[in-house]
Amino acid sequence: MATRRRMGISTLTIGPGLDGSISLTTGFLSAFDPEPSLPSAFEPWEEVIRQIPMLLREGRMHHAVLEMPKLEDEITRLERRYLARAAIVLSSLLHAYVFEVRNIGNNPSYIYISRSLTAALEYVNCRMARRNNGRMTADDFLQNYRRVPGHDSRVGIEYFDVPEEDMSVGVQIRMEEAFAPALEAMTNIQKCIASNDEATIILELTNLSAIIIDCARVFISVRFRGGQYGIHSFDPVYWAKTYPEVGRKVRSDEMDNSGINSPMFHALDEFFEVIDQNEELHRQ
């Protein structure tokens, strides 16, 4: 465990410091801008990543993945600063591939998955000291987002490039941003419990309640399709057939990409001591 400072931001990193962080300003979201791409040797992978929405629309995603170069030697020489990007790239390719193969009528139990792709992801996850070999919450949005000055943060790598995806991932990002001050409030409450400072406990609980209400405001800000919002709103039917489906786990040690797996909910469960130690989220 270590603390780093950058541009006045104090960030706590856990483990080797490659996979996630905690800061007072961004909460569980990475406080640092992620690498925008892998080194030039991995351009064939990055090219497929840029084309994922088009390839899925045209039904060519699985062909593109199978035709990618393996780059087995290159992945072992990857610098540490690129590991988080590599994890996002590899897991995105894997999930997009499986999503398309499922949709063209294949039995999910018998989908062939390129061993070179899964082996590369396993290698990267091992170097990042992850417990699991599959896609993590960090790959979905904690590190897979970009800050746009003057605008809401946006997801980095997209599967579909549609409003439903951007709004779905975007609301998770914005809720984590809104939740960030709660980490300090919960810490202060724990300190006050130890010192029997009831007045401050009440004050901090009030602050925590206000933060949770702010998170709820972010959630209900999603504009469902219809009426005055037109095409720039959220179609729940289209969303249900795309983003949640591509986020389904493809390996037994993964979690489905679901809002309930967001770190803010895990933190609240831990704070209120209601988490089940046997649940998948706790183990991850």
PDB file of C-alpha atoms in Angstrom:
ATOM      1  CA  MET A   1       0.000   0.000   0.000  1.00  0.00           C
ATOM      2  CA  ALA A   2       1.388   3.417  -0.912  1.00  0.00           C
ATOM      3  CA  THR A   3       0.322   7.019  -1.322  1.00  0.00           C
ATOM      4  CA  ARG A   4       1.197   9.059  -4.414  1.00  0.00           C
ATOM      5  CA  ARG A   5       0.605  12.730  -5.144  1.00  0.00           C
ATOM      6  CA  ARG A   6       0.032  14.198  -8.594  1.00  0.00           C
ATOM      7  CA  MET A   7      -1.221  17.706  -9.342  1.00  0.00           C
ATOM      8  CA  GLY A   8      -2.218  18.106  -5.690  1.00  0.00           C
ATOM      9  CA  ILE A   9      -4.250  14.876  -5.640  1.00  0.00           C
ATOM     10  CA  SER A  10      -3.444  12.391  -2.879  1.00  0.00           C
ATOM     11  CA  THR A  11      -4.046   8.882  -4.167  1.00  0.00           C
ATOM     12  CA  LEU A  12      -3.837   5.642  -2.242  1.00  0.00           C
ATOM     13  CA  THR A  13      -2.683   2.680  -4.314  1.00  0.00           C
ATOM     14  CA  ILE A  14      -3.017  -0.919  -3.209  1.00  0.00           C
ATOM     15  CA  GLY A  15      -0.749  -3.793  -4.219  1.00  0.00           C
ATOM     16  CA  PRO A  16       1.747  -3.020  -7.005  1.00  0.00           C
ATOM     17  CA  GLY A  17      -0.125   0.177  -7.850  1.00  0.00           C
ATOM     18  CA  LEU A  18      -1.132  -0.945 -11.322  1.00  0.00           C
ATOM     19  CA  ASP A  19      -4.824  -1.580 -10.935  1.00  0.00           C
ATOM     20  CA  GLY A  20      -7.023   1.016  -9.354  1.00  0.00           C
ATOM     21  CA  SER A  21      -6.665   3.598  -6.642  1.00  0.00           C
ATOM     22  CA  ILE A  22      -8.591   5.602  -4.083  1.00  0.00           C
ATOM     23  CA  SER A  23      -8.520   9.384  -3.904  1.00  0.00           C
ATOM     24  CA  LEU A  24     -10.588  12.035  -2.173  1.00  0.00           C
ATOM     25  CA  THR A  25     -11.381  13.705  -5.493  1.00  0.00           C
ATOM     26  CA  THR A  26     -12.226  10.748  -7.752  1.00  0.00           C
ATOM     27  CA  GLY A  27     -13.072   7.981  -5.282  1.00  0.00           C
ATOM     28  CA  PHE A  28     -12.488   4.564  -6.828  1.00  0.00           C
ATOM     29  CA  LEU A  29     -12.072   5.973 -10.333  1.00  0.00           C
ATOM     30  CA  SER A  30      -8.475   6.216 -11.474  1.00  0.00           C
ATOM     31  CA  ALA A  31      -7.133   9.642 -10.572  1.00  0.00           C
ATOM     32  CA  PHE A  32      -4.664   9.457 -13.437  1.00  0.00           C
ATOM     33  CA  ASP A  33      -5.289   9.570 -17.154  1.00  0.00           C
ATOM     34  CA  PRO A  34      -4.853   6.050 -18.560  1.00  0.00           C
ATOM     35  CA  GLU A  35      -2.527   5.272 -21.443  1.00  0.00           C
ATOM     36  CA  PRO A  36      -4.541   6.044 -24.594  1.00  0.00           C
ATOM     37  CA  SER A  37      -3.073   3.128 -26.535  1.00  0.00           C
ATOM     38  CA  LEU A  38      -0.554   0.296 -26.423  1.00  0.00           C
ATOM     39  CA  PRO A  39       2.902   0.638 -28.037  1.00  0.00           C
ATOM     40  CA  SER A  40       3.166   0.547 -31.828  1.00  0.00           C
ATOM     41  CA  ALA A  41       3.858  -3.205 -31.884  1.00  0.00           C
ATOM     42  CA  PHE A  42       0.242  -3.702 -30.774  1.00  0.00           C
ATOM     43  CA  GLU A  43      -1.309  -1.510 -33.467  1.00  0.00           C
ATOM     44  CA  PRO A  44      -3.114  -4.526 -35.047  1.00  0.00           C
ATOM     45  CA  TRP A  45      -4.949  -5.038 -31.729  1.00  0.00           C
ATOM     46  CA  GLU A  46      -5.684  -1.336 -31.339  1.00  0.00           C
ATOM     47  CA  GLU A  47      -7.033  -1.203 -34.899  1.00  0.00           C
ATOM     48  CA  VAL A  48      -9.554  -3.929 -34.087  1.00  0.00           C
ATOM     49  CA  ILE A  49     -10.462  -2.113 -30.856  1.00  0.00           C
ATOM     50  CA  ARG A  50     -11.248   1.079 -32.791  1.00  0.00           C
ATOM     51  CA  GLN A  51     -13.457  -0.887 -35.172  1.00  0.00           C
ATOM     52  CA  ILE A  52     -15.437  -2.916 -32.620  1.00  0.00           C
ATOM     53  CA  PRO A  53     -18.764  -1.059 -33.148  1.00  0.00           C
ATOM     54  CA  MET A  54     -18.503  -1.420 -36.942  1.00  0.00           C
ATOM     55  CA  LEU A  55     -17.350  -5.051 -36.776  1.00  0.00           C
ATOM     56  CA  LEU A  56     -20.251  -5.993 -34.488  1.00  0.00           C
ATOM     57  CA  ARG A  57     -22.760  -4.284 -36.766  1.00  0.00           C
ATOM     58  CA  GLU A  58     -21.378  -6.152 -39.769  1.00  0.00           C
ATOM     59  CA  GLY A  59     -21.022  -9.520 -38.020  1.00  0.00           C
ATOM     60  CA  ARG A  60     -17.253  -9.642 -38.590  1.00  0.00           C
ATOM     61  CA  MET A  61     -15.997  -9.321 -35.017  1.00  0.00           C
ATOM     62  CA  HIS A  62     -15.191 -13.003 -34.511  1.00  0.00           C
ATOM     63  CA  HIS A  63     -13.286 -13.157 -37.802  1.00  0.00           C
ATOM     64  CA  ALA A  64     -11.241 -10.087 -36.894  1.00  0.00           C
ATOM     65  CA  VAL A  65     -10.278 -11.551 -33.505  1.00  0.00           C
ATOM     66  CA  LEU A  66      -9.251 -14.905 -34.962  1.00  0.00           C
ATOM     67  CA  GLU A  67      -7.103 -13.162 -37.589  1.00  0.00           C
ATOM     68  CA  MET A  68      -5.234 -10.946 -35.113  1.00  0.00           C
ATOM     69  CA  PRO A  69      -1.496 -11.584 -34.638  1.00  0.00           C
ATOM     70  CA  LYS A  70      -0.735 -13.332 -31.345  1.00  0.00           C
ATOM     71  CA  LEU A  71       2.105 -10.996 -30.263  1.00  0.00           C
ATOM     72  CA  GLU A  72       3.121 -13.483 -27.578  1.00  0.00           C
ATOM     73  CA  ASP A  73       6.700 -12.196 -27.260  1.00  0.00           C
ATOM     74  CA  GLU A  74       5.619  -8.566 -27.350  1.00  0.00           C
ATOM     75  CA  ILE A  75       3.171  -9.006 -24.464  1.00  0.00           C
ATOM     76  CA  THR A  76       5.933 -10.356 -22.205  1.00  0.00           C
ATOM     77  CA  ARG A  77       8.039  -7.253 -22.907  1.00  0.00           C
ATOM     78  CA  LEU A  78       5.236  -4.803 -22.168  1.00  0.00           C
ATOM     79  CA  GLU A  79       6.170  -2.011 -19.768  1.00  0.00           C
ATOM     80  CA  ARG A  80       4.286  -1.842 -16.476  1.00  0.00           C
ATOM     81  CA  ARG A  81       2.572   1.433 -17.341  1.00  0.00           C
ATOM     82  CA  TYR A  82       0.751  -0.260 -20.233  1.00  0.00           C
ATOM     83  CA  LEU A  83      -0.636  -3.219 -18.287  1.00  0.00           C
ATOM     84  CA  ALA A  84      -3.971  -1.601 -17.394  1.00  0.00           C
ATOM     85  CA  ARG A  85      -4.516  -0.651 -21.038  1.00  0.00           C
ATOM     86  CA  ALA A  86      -3.601  -4.176 -22.125  1.00  0.00           C
ATOM     87  CA  ALA A  87      -6.137  -5.665 -19.706  1.00  0.00           C
ATOM     88  CA  ILE A  88      -8.899  -3.410 -21.059  1.00  0.00           C
ATOM     89  CA  VAL A  89      -7.980  -4.141 -24.692  1.00  0.00           C
ATOM     90  CA  LEU A  90      -7.766  -7.905 -24.265  1.00  0.00           C
ATOM     91  CA  SER A  91     -10.927  -8.240 -22.194  1.00  0.00           C
ATOM     92  CA  SER A  92     -12.873  -5.982 -24.583  1.00  0.00           C
ATOM     93  CA  LEU A  93     -11.807  -8.104 -27.555  1.00  0.00           C
ATOM     94  CA  LEU A  94     -12.753 -11.276 -25.704  1.00  0.00           C
ATOM     95  CA  HIS A  95     -16.203 -10.062 -24.676  1.00  0.00           C
ATOM     96  CA  ALA A  96     -17.021  -8.581 -28.081  1.00  0.00           C
ATOM     97  CA  TYR A  97     -15.992 -11.847 -29.729  1.00  0.00           C
ATOM     98  CA  VAL A  98     -18.119 -14.019 -27.427  1.00  0.00           C
ATOM     99  CA  PHE A  99     -21.087 -11.627 -27.690  1.00  0.00           C
ATOM    100  CA  GLU A 100     -21.131 -11.946 -31.470  1.00  0.00           C
ATOM    101  CA  VAL A 101     -20.640 -15.719 -31.491  1.00  0.00           C
ATOM    102  CA  ARG A 102     -23.546 -16.112 -29.067  1.00  0.00           C
ATOM    103  CA  ASN A 103     -25.742 -13.904 -31.233  1.00  0.00           C
ATOM    104  CA  ILE A 104     -25.209 -15.953 -34.376  1.00  0.00           C
ATOM    105  CA  GLY A 105     -26.728 -18.988 -32.699  1.00  0.00           C
ATOM    106  CA  ASN A 106     -23.857 -20.850 -31.080  1.00  0.00           C
ATOM    107  CA  ASN A 107     -24.328 -22.695 -27.815  1.00  0.00           C
ATOM    108  CA  PRO A 108     -22.575 -20.588 -25.132  1.00  0.00           C
ATOM    109  CA  SER A 109     -21.280 -23.797 -23.529  1.00  0.00           C
ATOM    110  CA  TYR A 110     -19.322 -24.731 -26.656  1.00  0.00           C
ATOM    111  CA  ILE A 111     -17.888 -21.445 -27.892  1.00  0.00           C
ATOM    112  CA  TYR A 112     -14.313 -21.724 -29.083  1.00  0.00           C
ATOM    113  CA  ILE A 113     -12.187 -19.009 -27.517  1.00  0.00           C
ATOM    114  CA  SER A 114      -8.728 -18.315 -28.878  1.00  0.00           C
ATOM    115  CA  ARG A 115      -6.208 -19.671 -26.399  1.00  0.00           C
ATOM    116  CA  SER A 116      -3.664 -17.030 -27.392  1.00  0.00           C
ATOM    117  CA  LEU A 117      -6.133 -14.297 -26.398  1.00  0.00           C
ATOM    118  CA  THR A 118      -7.021 -15.813 -23.031  1.00  0.00           C
ATOM    119  CA  ALA A 119      -3.376 -16.651 -22.302  1.00  0.00           C
ATOM    120  CA  ALA A 120      -2.360 -13.030 -22.943  1.00  0.00           C
ATOM    121  CA  LEU A 121      -5.112 -11.798 -20.605  1.00  0.00           C
ATOM    122  CA  GLU A 122      -4.072 -14.303 -17.933  1.00  0.00           C
ATOM    123  CA  TYR A 123      -0.466 -13.121 -18.215  1.00  0.00           C
ATOM    124  CA  VAL A 124      -1.440  -9.450 -17.872  1.00  0.00           C
ATOM    125  CA  ASN A 125      -3.758 -10.146 -14.920  1.00  0.00           C
ATOM    126  CA  CYS A 126      -0.984 -12.090 -13.211  1.00  0.00           C
ATOM    127  CA  ARG A 127       1.457  -9.195 -13.619  1.00  0.00           C
ATOM    128  CA  MET A 128      -1.183  -6.876 -12.180  1.00  0.00           C
ATOM    129  CA  ALA A 129      -1.516  -9.174  -9.133  1.00  0.00           C
ATOM    130  CA  ARG A 130      -5.214  -9.791  -9.811  1.00  0.00           C
ATOM    131  CA  ARG A 131      -6.959 -12.725  -8.213  1.00  0.00           C
ATOM    132  CA  ASN A 132      -9.070 -13.516 -11.270  1.00  0.00           C
ATOM    133  CA  ASN A 133      -8.151 -14.096 -14.898  1.00  0.00           C
ATOM    134  CA  GLY A 134     -11.211 -12.489 -16.472  1.00  0.00           C
ATOM    135  CA  ARG A 135     -12.559  -8.995 -16.971  1.00  0.00           C
ATOM    136  CA  MET A 136     -12.716  -6.830 -13.867  1.00  0.00           C
ATOM    137  CA  THR A 137     -14.779  -3.819 -12.832  1.00  0.00           C
ATOM    138  CA  ALA A 138     -11.670  -1.714 -13.473  1.00  0.00           C
ATOM    139  CA  ASP A 139     -11.757  -2.804 -17.128  1.00  0.00           C
ATOM    140  CA  ASP A 140     -15.436  -1.931 -17.497  1.00  0.00           C
ATOM    141  CA  PHE A 141     -15.246   1.664 -16.331  1.00  0.00           C
ATOM    142  CA  LEU A 142     -12.949   2.465 -13.369  1.00  0.00           C
ATOM    143  CA  GLN A 143      -9.964   2.809 -15.693  1.00  0.00           C
ATOM    144  CA  ASN A 144     -11.788   2.616 -19.022  1.00  0.00           C
ATOM    145  CA  TYR A 145     -12.891   6.223 -19.261  1.00  0.00           C
ATOM    146  CA  ARG A 146     -11.601   9.532 -20.488  1.00  0.00           C
ATOM    147  CA  ARG A 147     -12.088  13.005 -19.121  1.00  0.00           C
ATOM    148  CA  VAL A 148     -13.375  15.558 -21.621  1.00  0.00           C
ATOM    149  CA  PRO A 149     -12.941  19.186 -20.484  1.00  0.00           C
ATOM    150  CA  GLY A 150     -16.314  20.874 -20.166  1.00  0.00           C
ATOM    151  CA  HIS A 151     -18.235  17.615 -20.588  1.00  0.00           C
ATOM    152  CA  ASP A 152     -19.151  14.520 -18.598  1.00  0.00           C
ATOM    153  CA  SER A 153     -16.518  11.794 -18.476  1.00  0.00           C
ATOM    154  CA  ARG A 154     -16.933   9.231 -21.250  1.00  0.00           C
ATOM    155  CA  VAL A 155     -16.122   5.567 -21.613  1.00  0.00           C
ATOM    156  CA  GLY A 156     -12.789   4.887 -23.333  1.00  0.00           C
ATOM    157  CA  ILE A 157     -13.297   1.686 -25.336  1.00  0.00           C
ATOM    158  CA  GLU A 158     -16.864   1.236 -26.596  1.00  0.00           C
ATOM    159  CA  TYR A 159     -18.624  -1.832 -27.964  1.00  0.00           C
ATOM    160  CA  PHE A 160     -21.542  -0.223 -29.757  1.00  0.00           C
ATOM    161  CA  ASP A 161     -20.976   3.555 -29.923  1.00  0.00           C
ATOM    162  CA  VAL A 162     -24.630   4.272 -29.174  1.00  0.00           C
ATOM    163  CA  PRO A 163     -26.288   6.632 -26.631  1.00  0.00           C
ATOM    164  CA  GLU A 164     -27.521   3.669 -24.572  1.00  0.00           C
ATOM    165  CA  GLU A 165     -23.981   2.442 -23.963  1.00  0.00           C
ATOM    166  CA  ASP A 166     -22.529   5.872 -23.259  1.00  0.00           C
ATOM    167  CA  MET A 167     -25.337   6.731 -20.867  1.00  0.00           C
ATOM    168  CA  SER A 168     -25.153   3.360 -19.103  1.00  0.00           C
ATOM    169  CA  VAL A 169     -21.414   3.438 -18.505  1.00  0.00           C
ATOM    170  CA  GLY A 170     -21.470   7.184 -18.087  1.00  0.00           C
ATOM    171  CA  VAL A 171     -23.960   7.025 -15.242  1.00  0.00           C
ATOM    172  CA  GLN A 172     -21.724   4.520 -13.429  1.00  0.00           C
ATOM    173  CA  ILE A 173     -18.745   6.846 -13.859  1.00  0.00           C
ATOM    174  CA  ARG A 174     -20.682   9.917 -12.713  1.00  0.00           C
ATOM    175  CA  MET A 175     -22.125   8.068  -9.717  1.00  0.00           C
ATOM    176  CA  GLU A 176     -18.609   7.041  -8.641  1.00  0.00           C
ATOM    177  CA  GLU A 177     -17.495  10.675  -9.007  1.00  0.00           C
ATOM    178  CA  ALA A 178     -20.443  11.850  -6.904  1.00  0.00           C
ATOM    179  CA  PHE A 179     -19.714   9.169  -4.313  1.00  0.00           C
ATOM    180  CA  ALA A 180     -16.032  10.118  -3.863  1.00  0.00           C
ATOM    181  CA  PRO A 181     -16.593  12.445  -0.819  1.00  0.00           C
ATOM    182  CA  ALA A 182     -18.382   9.594   0.967  1.00  0.00           C
ATOM    183  CA  LEU A 183     -15.068   7.801   1.528  1.00  0.00           C
ATOM    184  CA  GLU A 184     -13.847  10.584   3.805  1.00  0.00           C
ATOM    185  CA  ALA A 185     -17.232  10.815   5.547  1.00  0.00           C
ATOM    186  CA  MET A 186     -17.277   7.080   6.287  1.00  0.00           C
ATOM    187  CA  THR A 187     -13.701   7.247   7.580  1.00  0.00           C
ATOM    188  CA  ASN A 188     -14.590  10.120   9.899  1.00  0.00           C
ATOM    189  CA  ILE A 189     -17.628   8.239  11.194  1.00  0.00           C
ATOM    190  CA  GLN A 190     -15.506   5.218  12.075  1.00  0.00           C
ATOM    191  CA  LYS A 191     -13.042   7.467  13.931  1.00  0.00           C
ATOM    192  CA  CYS A 192     -15.862   9.151  15.845  1.00  0.00           C
ATOM    193  CA  ILE A 193     -17.375   5.803  16.820  1.00  0.00           C
ATOM    194  CA  ALA A 194     -14.037   4.831  18.335  1.00  0.00           C
ATOM    195  CA  SER A 195     -13.911   8.090  20.305  1.00  0.00           C
ATOM    196  CA  ASN A 196     -17.646   8.127  21.207  1.00  0.00           C
ATOM    197  CA  ASP A 197     -18.092  11.532  19.530  1.00  0.00           C
ATOM    198  CA  GLU A 198     -21.845  11.280  18.957  1.00  0.00           C
ATOM    199  CA  ALA A 199     -22.343  14.860  17.742  1.00  0.00           C
ATOM    200  CA  THR A 200     -19.798  14.456  14.943  1.00  0.00           C
ATOM    201  CA  ILE A 201     -21.204  11.023  14.062  1.00  0.00           C
ATOM    202  CA  ILE A 202     -24.603  12.594  13.470  1.00  0.00           C
ATOM    203  CA  LEU A 203     -23.051  15.392  11.392  1.00  0.00           C
ATOM    204  CA  GLU A 204     -21.053  12.987   9.218  1.00  0.00           C
ATOM    205  CA  LEU A 205     -24.028  10.657   8.770  1.00  0.00           C
ATOM    206  CA  THR A 206     -25.985  13.660   7.529  1.00  0.00           C
ATOM    207  CA  ASN A 207     -23.169  14.399   5.068  1.00  0.00           C
ATOM    208  CA  LEU A 208     -23.116  10.772   3.948  1.00  0.00           C
ATOM    209  CA  SER A 209     -26.882  10.796   3.407  1.00  0.00           C
ATOM    210  CA  ALA A 210     -26.586  13.924   1.247  1.00  0.00           C
ATOM    211  CA  ILE A 211     -23.876  12.280  -0.861  1.00  0.00           C
ATOM    212  CA  ILE A 212     -26.013   9.185  -1.416  1.00  0.00           C
ATOM    213  CA  ILE A 213     -28.889  11.445  -2.487  1.00  0.00           C
ATOM    214  CA  ASP A 214     -26.530  13.132  -4.979  1.00  0.00           C
ATOM    215  CA  CYS A 215     -25.702   9.684  -6.394  1.00  0.00           C
ATOM    216  CA  ALA A 216     -29.412   8.988  -6.758  1.00  0.00           C
ATOM    217  CA  ARG A 217     -29.861  12.277  -8.633  1.00  0.00           C
ATOM    218  CA  VAL A 218     -27.183  11.175 -11.099  1.00  0.00           C
ATOM    219  CA  PHE A 219     -28.961   7.860 -11.593  1.00  0.00           C
ATOM    220  CA  ILE A 220     -32.387   9.352 -12.244  1.00  0.00           C
ATOM    221  CA  SER A 221     -30.881  11.903 -14.656  1.00  0.00           C
ATOM    222  CA  VAL A 222     -30.913   9.236 -17.395  1.00  0.00           C
ATOM    223  CA  ARG A 223     -33.440  10.340 -20.000  1.00  0.00           C
ATOM    224  CA  PHE A 224     -35.577   7.481 -21.255  1.00  0.00           C
ATOM    225  CA  ARG A 225     -36.536   7.581 -24.903  1.00  0.00           C
ATOM    226  CA  GLY A 226     -39.694   9.348 -25.968  1.00  0.00           C
ATOM    227  CA  GLY A 227     -41.275  12.756 -25.818  1.00  0.00           C
ATOM    228  CA  GLN A 228     -39.006  15.773 -26.018  1.00  0.00           C
ATOM    229  CA  TYR A 229     -35.714  13.884 -25.766  1.00  0.00           C
ATOM    230  CA  GLY A 230     -35.927  11.996 -29.072  1.00  0.00           C
ATOM    231  CA  ILE A 231     -32.865  10.100 -30.295  1.00  0.00           C
ATOM    232  CA  HIS A 232     -30.598  11.581 -27.638  1.00  0.00           C
ATOM    233  CA  SER A 233     -32.162   9.531 -24.871  1.00  0.00           C
ATOM    234  CA  PHE A 234     -32.032   6.042 -23.467  1.00  0.00           C
ATOM    235  CA  ASP A 235     -33.983   3.177 -25.052  1.00  0.00           C
ATOM    236  CA  PRO A 236     -34.208   0.464 -22.343  1.00  0.00           C
ATOM    237  CA  VAL A 237     -35.216  -2.234 -24.838  1.00  0.00           C
ATOM    238  CA  TYR A 238     -32.237  -1.625 -27.121  1.00  0.00           C
ATOM    239  CA  TRP A 239     -29.954  -1.323 -24.097  1.00  0.00           C
ATOM    240  CA  ALA A 240     -31.113  -4.665 -22.663  1.00  0.00           C
ATOM    241  CA  LYS A 241     -30.129  -6.436 -25.885  1.00  0.00           C
ATOM    242  CA  THR A 242     -26.676  -4.898 -26.130  1.00  0.00           C
ATOM    243  CA  TYR A 243     -24.613  -3.560 -23.236  1.00  0.00           C
ATOM    244  CA  PRO A 244     -25.691  -5.997 -20.471  1.00  0.00           C
ATOM    245  CA  GLU A 245     -25.324  -8.908 -22.888  1.00  0.00           C
ATOM    246  CA  VAL A 246     -21.796  -8.027 -23.944  1.00  0.00           C
ATOM    247  CA  GLY A 247     -20.916  -7.678 -20.255  1.00  0.00           C
ATOM    248  CA  ARG A 248     -21.931 -11.229 -19.370  1.00  0.00           C
ATOM    249  CA  LYS A 249     -19.074 -13.215 -17.934  1.00  0.00           C
ATOM    250  CA  VAL A 250     -17.253 -15.493 -20.346  1.00  0.00           C
ATOM    251  CA  ARG A 251     -15.153 -17.273 -17.729  1.00  0.00           C
ATOM    252  CA  SER A 252     -16.192 -18.852 -14.456  1.00  0.00           C
ATOM    253  CA  ASP A 253     -14.028 -16.516 -12.349  1.00  0.00           C
ATOM    254  CA  GLU A 254     -15.548 -13.331 -13.778  1.00  0.00           C
ATOM    255  CA  MET A 255     -18.484 -11.257 -12.615  1.00  0.00           C
ATOM    256  CA  ASP A 256     -21.210 -10.045 -14.931  1.00  0.00           C
ATOM    257  CA  ASN A 257     -20.898  -6.344 -15.681  1.00  0.00           C
ATOM    258  CA  SER A 258     -23.640  -4.983 -13.462  1.00  0.00           C
ATOM    259  CA  GLY A 259     -24.186  -1.728 -11.656  1.00  0.00           C
ATOM    260  CA  ILE A 260     -24.572  -3.614  -8.386  1.00  0.00           C
ATOM    261  CA  ASN A 261     -20.906  -4.604  -8.678  1.00  0.00           C
ATOM    262  CA  SER A 262     -19.789  -0.973  -8.584  1.00  0.00           C
ATOM    263  CA  PRO A 263     -17.256  -0.276  -5.813  1.00  0.00           C
ATOM    264  CA  MET A 264     -19.483   2.393  -4.250  1.00  0.00           C
ATOM    265  CA  PHE A 265     -22.087  -0.249  -3.370  1.00  0.00           C
ATOM    266  CA  HIS A 266     -19.405  -2.580  -2.060  1.00  0.00           C
ATOM    267  CA  ALA A 267     -18.038   0.231   0.116  1.00  0.00           C
ATOM    268  CA  LEU A 268     -21.487   0.939   1.545  1.00  0.00           C
ATOM    269  CA  ASP A 269     -22.035  -2.762   2.260  1.00  0.00           C
ATOM    270  CA  GLU A 270     -18.745  -2.887   4.129  1.00  0.00           C
ATOM    271  CA  PHE A 271     -19.543   0.317   6.018  1.00  0.00           C
ATOM    272  CA  PHE A 272     -22.950  -0.934   7.153  1.00  0.00           C
ATOM    273  CA  GLU A 273     -21.555  -4.465   7.676  1.00  0.00           C
ATOM    274  CA  VAL A 274     -24.203  -6.131   5.522  1.00  0.00           C
ATOM    275  CA  ILE A 275     -21.972  -7.827   2.933  1.00  0.00           C
ATOM    276  CA  ASP A 276     -22.086 -11.593   2.632  1.00  0.00           C
ATOM    277  CA  GLN A 277     -18.532 -12.901   2.881  1.00  0.00           C
ATOM    278  CA  ASN A 278     -19.416 -15.692   0.442  1.00  0.00           C
ATOM    279  CA  GLU A 279     -20.734 -13.436  -2.303  1.00  0.00           C
ATOM    280  CA  GLU A 280     -18.820 -13.164  -5.573  1.00  0.00           C
ATOM    281  CA  LEU A 281     -18.250  -9.424  -5.184  1.00  0.00           C
ATOM    282  CA  HIS A 282     -16.570  -9.829  -1.812  1.00  0.00           C
ATOM    283  CA  ARG A 283     -14.211 -12.501  -3.146  1.00  0.00           C
ATOM    284  CA  GLN A 284     -13.137 -10.299  -6.041  1.00  0.00           C
TER     285      GLN A 284
END
